[in-house]
Amino acid sequence: MLITKVKTKEELLPSLTGRVLVIPCLGCAQSFFPVEEFNKLKAELKAAGANITSEVVFDYMCREDFTERRLEIYGEQLAAADTVLIFSCGVGIQTFAGLLAEKKIVSGSDTFYVPGFPGFTPSLHDCEQCGECRMGLTFGICPVTACSKGLLNGQCGGAKNGKCEVDKDMECGWQRIFERMTALKGSDKGLKEGVQIRDYKKSSL
Amino acid sequence: MKLTDLTRLGKFVVTSEVGPPKGINLDKMLQEAEYVRGRVAAINVTDNQSSVMRMGGLAACKVLKDKGFETVFQLTCRDRNRLALQSDLLSAAMFGIENLLLLTGDHIVLGDHKDAKPVFDLDAVSLAHAVKRLEEGFDLAGNKLDGEAPRFCKGAVVSPCAEPLDPQLFKMEKKIKAGVEFFQTQAVYEPEKFEKFMKRVKDFGVPVYVGIVVLKTVGMAKFMNENVAGIHVPDTLIEELKKDKEKTKSGQTGVEISARLIKEMKGMCQGVHMMPLGWDDKVSKILELAGV
């Protein structure tokens, strides 16, 4: 995958608490990684008071075995960080979140739709390339793809024993978000604010 | 009459529910409505209930209204995008339909058109927000409405016996912030759980009308325990249904259980919402036994 665009300083700053580890994924040879904008954003965040303590590269974050290995290699940097700011596609972020349940993750970029590009690594995680990544709010679990209805404002009434109404083998995405929030001792304050409505202009070219 | 106005006047609000037909003959639906005439403040009209295609709820509401019934127009996000939803809301306002029940809706695959496209452009929260915007004189895109803005009484649902409860409470709070003024609940069979729920939502300050689904058979109770989210029928009630087969078959056991549940819970909340699922002829008796 694909095309990403870095988020703005204003959007990211409130969620960058404590020591911040920055992780870009520069994996896909075909991808457009906005290096210039990425560097500019980091400088802006630092100037605005974000405590960015280190940076490591996780290429092909979407590949679980690669990411697992890098989590070992960079164990020290990860342990020292309170927040991990990730610049990758939605599949990469979810792979990372799936392997590291106890770390606060913020999505630093939005993934945009690219027609005819099926993705690099087969994965259980899915990114719909909606162009407005909300995973910084939803603790690294994508409500668009992890919820069968793609609900953005919370769980529907259809989950039974943690499973989705469409399939007894499918976990309720919103329950996963709440479980992860609880595990991280996170607050639902960010989720509670405002009404989330998708902008479908952003998910097509 | 807005349901919340009745609550404000100190009235215990009783509502019931009918489903439009799969076809254009309204005899059965109207008969069901007649069974509860004078006994309920309003009748909910479901919207392609359980994702099964039926006649539209808006038309059914209009017919009922013309026959002197107050209605609650149920609106789900499954089958319509934001244009269609807002358009139907304006149509409802034009017909003088005030009470709304705003739902996300069951998924398409639970119904009879499993190959259809699920919409979910909005959800229950963003739909409530859209209604609020219409009331303020604007559509969701920010365009100004011509003339007088519509006025509604906005309801939504919550599942008091869901486990875990926190995600439900979170959503309930979001719905209230988006403008929801009353809640009708998923069916409750466990008054002690409902009491705990009511304690936790006390500070939200919105009326809650407890949902009652009349138990028809042991099989129905077991099916709901297996398959329906947020519902647990305790073993004691299942035993009660098993005990006297004839009495259960006649509906008497279900009537007694429902009446008892309402009696136990009426002091905890502001109303009751009956979902008789075809047993509309028994609603009056249940309410009488429950003393409401």
GROMACS .gro file of C-alpha atoms in nm, chain A:
model
  205
    1MET     CA    1   0.000   0.000   0.000
    2LEU     CA    2  -0.035   0.321  -0.091
    3ILE     CA    3  -0.074   0.689  -0.038
    4THR     CA    4  -0.059   0.851   0.302
    5LYS     CA    5  -0.078   1.209   0.409
    6VAL     CA    6   0.053   1.330   0.744
    7LYS     CA    7  -0.201   1.476   0.983
    8THR     CA    8  -0.180   1.832   1.110
    9LYS     CA    9  -0.001   1.946   1.424
   10GLU     CA   10  -0.335   2.068   1.564
   11GLU     CA   11  -0.498   1.728   1.526
   12LEU     CA   12  -0.209   1.534   1.678
   13LEU     CA   13  -0.081   1.752   1.959
   14PRO     CA   14  -0.357   1.687   2.218
   15SER     CA   15  -0.300   1.311   2.203
   16LEU     CA   16   0.081   1.315   2.229
   17THR     CA   17   0.115   1.267   2.603
   18GLY     CA   18   0.444   1.190   2.778
   19ARG     CA   19   0.749   1.067   2.590
   20VAL     CA   20   0.674   1.010   2.226
   21LEU     CA   21   0.839   0.749   2.005
   22VAL     CA   22   0.796   0.819   1.634
   23ILE     CA   23   0.776   0.520   1.400
   24PRO     CA   24   0.750   0.567   1.023
   25CYS     CA   25   0.701   0.272   0.788
   26LEU     CA   26   0.890   0.327   0.466
   27GLY     CA   27   0.821  -0.021   0.339
   28CYS     CA   28   0.635  -0.022   0.012
   29ALA     CA   29   0.871   0.064  -0.270
   30GLN     CA   30   0.575   0.188  -0.470
   31SER     CA   31   0.442   0.401  -0.195
   32PHE     CA   32   0.452   0.771  -0.172
   33PHE     CA   33   0.586   0.859   0.168
   34PRO     CA   34   0.570   1.234   0.226
   35VAL     CA   35   0.923   1.270   0.368
   36GLU     CA   36   0.933   1.647   0.354
   37GLU     CA   37   0.595   1.694   0.522
   38PHE     CA   38   0.686   1.427   0.777
   39ASN     CA   39   1.005   1.610   0.877
   40LYS     CA   40   0.826   1.943   0.886
   41LEU     CA   41   0.549   1.803   1.107
   42LYS     CA   42   0.801   1.659   1.354
   43ALA     CA   43   0.974   1.997   1.382
   44GLU     CA   44   0.639   2.169   1.438
   45LEU     CA   45   0.534   1.919   1.702
   46LYS     CA   46   0.864   1.960   1.886
   47ALA     CA   47   0.839   2.336   1.871
   48ALA     CA   48   0.486   2.314   2.011
   49GLY     CA   49   0.607   2.116   2.309
   50ALA     CA   50   0.567   1.750   2.209
   51ASN     CA   51   0.831   1.543   2.385
   52ILE     CA   52   0.958   1.335   2.093
   53THR     CA   53   1.237   1.132   2.247
   54SER     CA   54   1.332   0.896   1.967
   55GLU     CA   55   1.252   0.758   1.625
   56VAL     CA   56   1.287   0.412   1.474
   57VAL     CA   57   1.184   0.278   1.134
   58PHE     CA   58   0.951  -0.021   1.100
   59ASP     CA   59   0.951  -0.111   0.731
   60TYR     CA   60   0.662  -0.326   0.615
   61MET     CA   61   0.485  -0.286   0.947
   62CYS     CA   62   0.189  -0.473   0.794
   63ARG     CA   63   0.395  -0.793   0.801
   64GLU     CA   64   0.341  -0.945   1.140
   65ASP     CA   65   0.669  -1.139   1.153
   66PHE     CA   66   0.874  -0.832   1.059
   67THR     CA   67   0.698  -0.619   1.316
   68GLU     CA   68   0.727  -0.882   1.585
   69ARG     CA   69   1.102  -0.897   1.530
   70ARG     CA   70   1.138  -0.520   1.539
   71LEU     CA   71   0.941  -0.500   1.861
   72GLU     CA   72   1.218  -0.713   2.012
   73ILE     CA   73   1.501  -0.515   1.853
   74TYR     CA   74   1.358  -0.180   1.964
   75GLY     CA   75   1.229  -0.303   2.300
   76GLU     CA   76   1.426  -0.039   2.487
   77GLN     CA   77   1.292   0.256   2.290
   78LEU     CA   78   0.938   0.120   2.316
   79ALA     CA   79   0.964   0.064   2.689
   80ALA     CA   80   1.078   0.423   2.736
   81ALA     CA   81   0.785   0.567   2.541
   82ASP     CA   82   0.441   0.666   2.672
   83THR     CA   83   0.294   0.725   2.329
   84VAL     CA   84   0.386   0.572   1.994
   85LEU     CA   85   0.318   0.797   1.696
   86ILE     CA   86   0.291   0.580   1.384
   87PHE     CA   87   0.315   0.687   1.021
   88SER     CA   88   0.192   0.395   0.815
   89CYS     CA   89  -0.116   0.271   0.639
   90GLY     CA   90  -0.410   0.147   0.846
   91VAL     CA   91  -0.302  -0.215   0.814
   92GLY     CA   92   0.040  -0.134   0.959
   93ILE     CA   93  -0.105   0.044   1.262
   94GLN     CA   94  -0.346  -0.239   1.335
   95THR     CA   95  -0.074  -0.501   1.301
   96PHE     CA   96   0.138  -0.305   1.546
   97ALA     CA   97  -0.153  -0.255   1.788
   98GLY     CA   98  -0.241  -0.623   1.767
   99LEU     CA   99   0.107  -0.720   1.877
  100LEU     CA  100   0.155  -0.460   2.148
  101ALA     CA  101  -0.164  -0.441   2.352
  102GLU     CA  102  -0.028  -0.227   2.633
  103LYS     CA  103   0.098   0.076   2.442
  104LYS     CA  104  -0.086   0.394   2.354
  105ILE     CA  105  -0.083   0.440   1.978
  106VAL     CA  106  -0.157   0.750   1.776
  107SER     CA  107  -0.205   0.742   1.401
  108GLY     CA  108   0.006   1.015   1.244
  109SER     CA  109  -0.131   0.989   0.894
  110ASP     CA  110  -0.440   0.931   0.683
  111THR     CA  111  -0.444   0.656   0.422
  112PHE     CA  112  -0.601   0.742   0.089
  113TYR     CA  113  -0.773   0.524  -0.162
  114VAL     CA  114  -0.567   0.394  -0.452
  115PRO     CA  115  -0.761   0.205  -0.715
  116GLY     CA  116  -0.621  -0.121  -0.841
  117PHE     CA  117  -0.375  -0.159  -0.558
  118PRO     CA  118  -0.462  -0.464  -0.349
  119GLY     CA  119  -0.203  -0.417  -0.075
  120PHE     CA  120   0.138  -0.557  -0.014
  121THR     CA  121   0.101  -0.823   0.253
  122PRO     CA  122  -0.198  -1.050   0.305
  123SER     CA  123  -0.333  -0.958   0.646
  124LEU     CA  124  -0.621  -1.021   0.881
  125HIS     CA  125  -0.629  -0.647   0.939
  126ASP     CA  126  -0.803  -0.430   0.690
  127CYS     CA  127  -0.769  -0.066   0.595
  128GLU     CA  128  -1.046   0.077   0.381
  129GLN     CA  129  -0.828   0.375   0.291
  130CYS     CA  130  -1.096   0.613   0.416
  131GLY     CA  131  -0.858   0.908   0.416
  132GLU     CA  132  -0.945   1.017   0.772
  133CYS     CA  133  -0.773   0.772   1.007
  134ARG     CA  134  -0.946   0.768   1.347
  135MET     CA  135  -0.727   0.508   1.511
  136GLY     CA  136  -0.563   0.765   1.737
  137LEU     CA  137  -0.907   0.802   1.898
  138THR     CA  138  -0.997   0.433   1.888
  139PHE     CA  139  -0.681   0.289   2.042
  140GLY     CA  140  -0.534   0.135   1.728
  141ILE     CA  141  -0.846  -0.059   1.627
  142CYS     CA  142  -1.023   0.060   1.313
  143PRO     CA  143  -1.398   0.115   1.362
  144VAL     CA  144  -1.451   0.131   0.986
  145THR     CA  145  -1.325  -0.222   0.920
  146ALA     CA  146  -1.348  -0.393   1.262
  147CYS     CA  147  -1.720  -0.311   1.298
  148SER     CA  148  -1.947  -0.485   1.047
  149LYS     CA  149  -2.149  -0.165   1.014
  150GLY     CA  150  -1.847   0.065   1.013
  151LEU     CA  151  -1.997   0.258   1.305
  152LEU     CA  152  -1.799   0.564   1.416
  153ASN     CA  153  -1.983   0.667   1.731
  154GLY     CA  154  -1.985   0.352   1.942
  155GLN     CA  155  -2.124   0.002   1.975
  156CYS     CA  156  -2.465  -0.089   1.839
  157GLY     CA  157  -2.706  -0.310   2.031
  158GLY     CA  158  -2.619  -0.621   1.834
  159ALA     CA  159  -2.317  -0.763   2.014
  160LYS     CA  160  -2.374  -1.080   2.216
  161ASN     CA  161  -2.101  -1.229   2.434
  162GLY     CA  162  -1.856  -0.997   2.264
  163LYS     CA  163  -1.944  -1.128   1.918
  164CYS     CA  164  -2.096  -0.941   1.626
  165GLU     CA  165  -2.457  -0.999   1.518
  166VAL     CA  166  -2.349  -1.089   1.165
  167ASP     CA  167  -2.115  -1.371   1.266
  168LYS     CA  168  -2.070  -1.553   1.595
  169ASP     CA  169  -1.700  -1.591   1.517
  170MET     CA  170  -1.644  -1.221   1.459
  171GLU     CA  171  -1.545  -1.012   1.757
  172CYS     CA  172  -1.738  -0.690   1.810
  173GLY     CA  173  -1.500  -0.416   1.697
  174TRP     CA  174  -1.632  -0.164   1.948
  175GLN     CA  175  -1.599  -0.409   2.232
  176ARG     CA  176  -1.236  -0.457   2.126
  177ILE     CA  177  -1.189  -0.080   2.133
  178PHE     CA  178  -1.332  -0.064   2.487
  179GLU     CA  179  -1.127  -0.360   2.605
  180ARG     CA  180  -0.810  -0.203   2.474
  181MET     CA  181  -0.902   0.131   2.627
  182THR     CA  182  -0.951  -0.039   2.963
  183ALA     CA  183  -0.622  -0.230   2.931
  184LEU     CA  184  -0.441   0.095   2.857
  185LYS     CA  185  -0.624   0.270   3.142
  186GLY     CA  186  -0.723   0.514   2.871
  187SER     CA  187  -1.008   0.764   2.883
  188ASP     CA  188  -1.312   0.770   2.656
  189LYS     CA  189  -1.301   1.149   2.657
  190GLY     CA  190  -1.169   1.178   2.301
  191LEU     CA  191  -1.424   0.927   2.174
  192LYS     CA  192  -1.706   1.107   2.351
  193GLU     CA  193  -1.637   1.444   2.198
  194GLY     CA  194  -1.832   1.546   1.891
  195VAL     CA  195  -2.029   1.344   1.641
  196GLN     CA  196  -1.819   1.149   1.392
  197ILE     CA  197  -1.952   1.148   1.036
  198ARG     CA  198  -1.760   1.008   0.742
  199ASP     CA  199  -1.655   1.227   0.455
  200TYR     CA  200  -1.689   0.995   0.158
  201LYS     CA  201  -1.520   1.248  -0.068
  202LYS     CA  202  -1.195   1.144   0.097
  203SER     CA  203  -1.232   0.777   0.020
  204SER     CA  204  -1.245   0.804  -0.357
  205LEU     CA  205  -1.022   0.964  -0.612
   0.00000   0.00000   0.00000
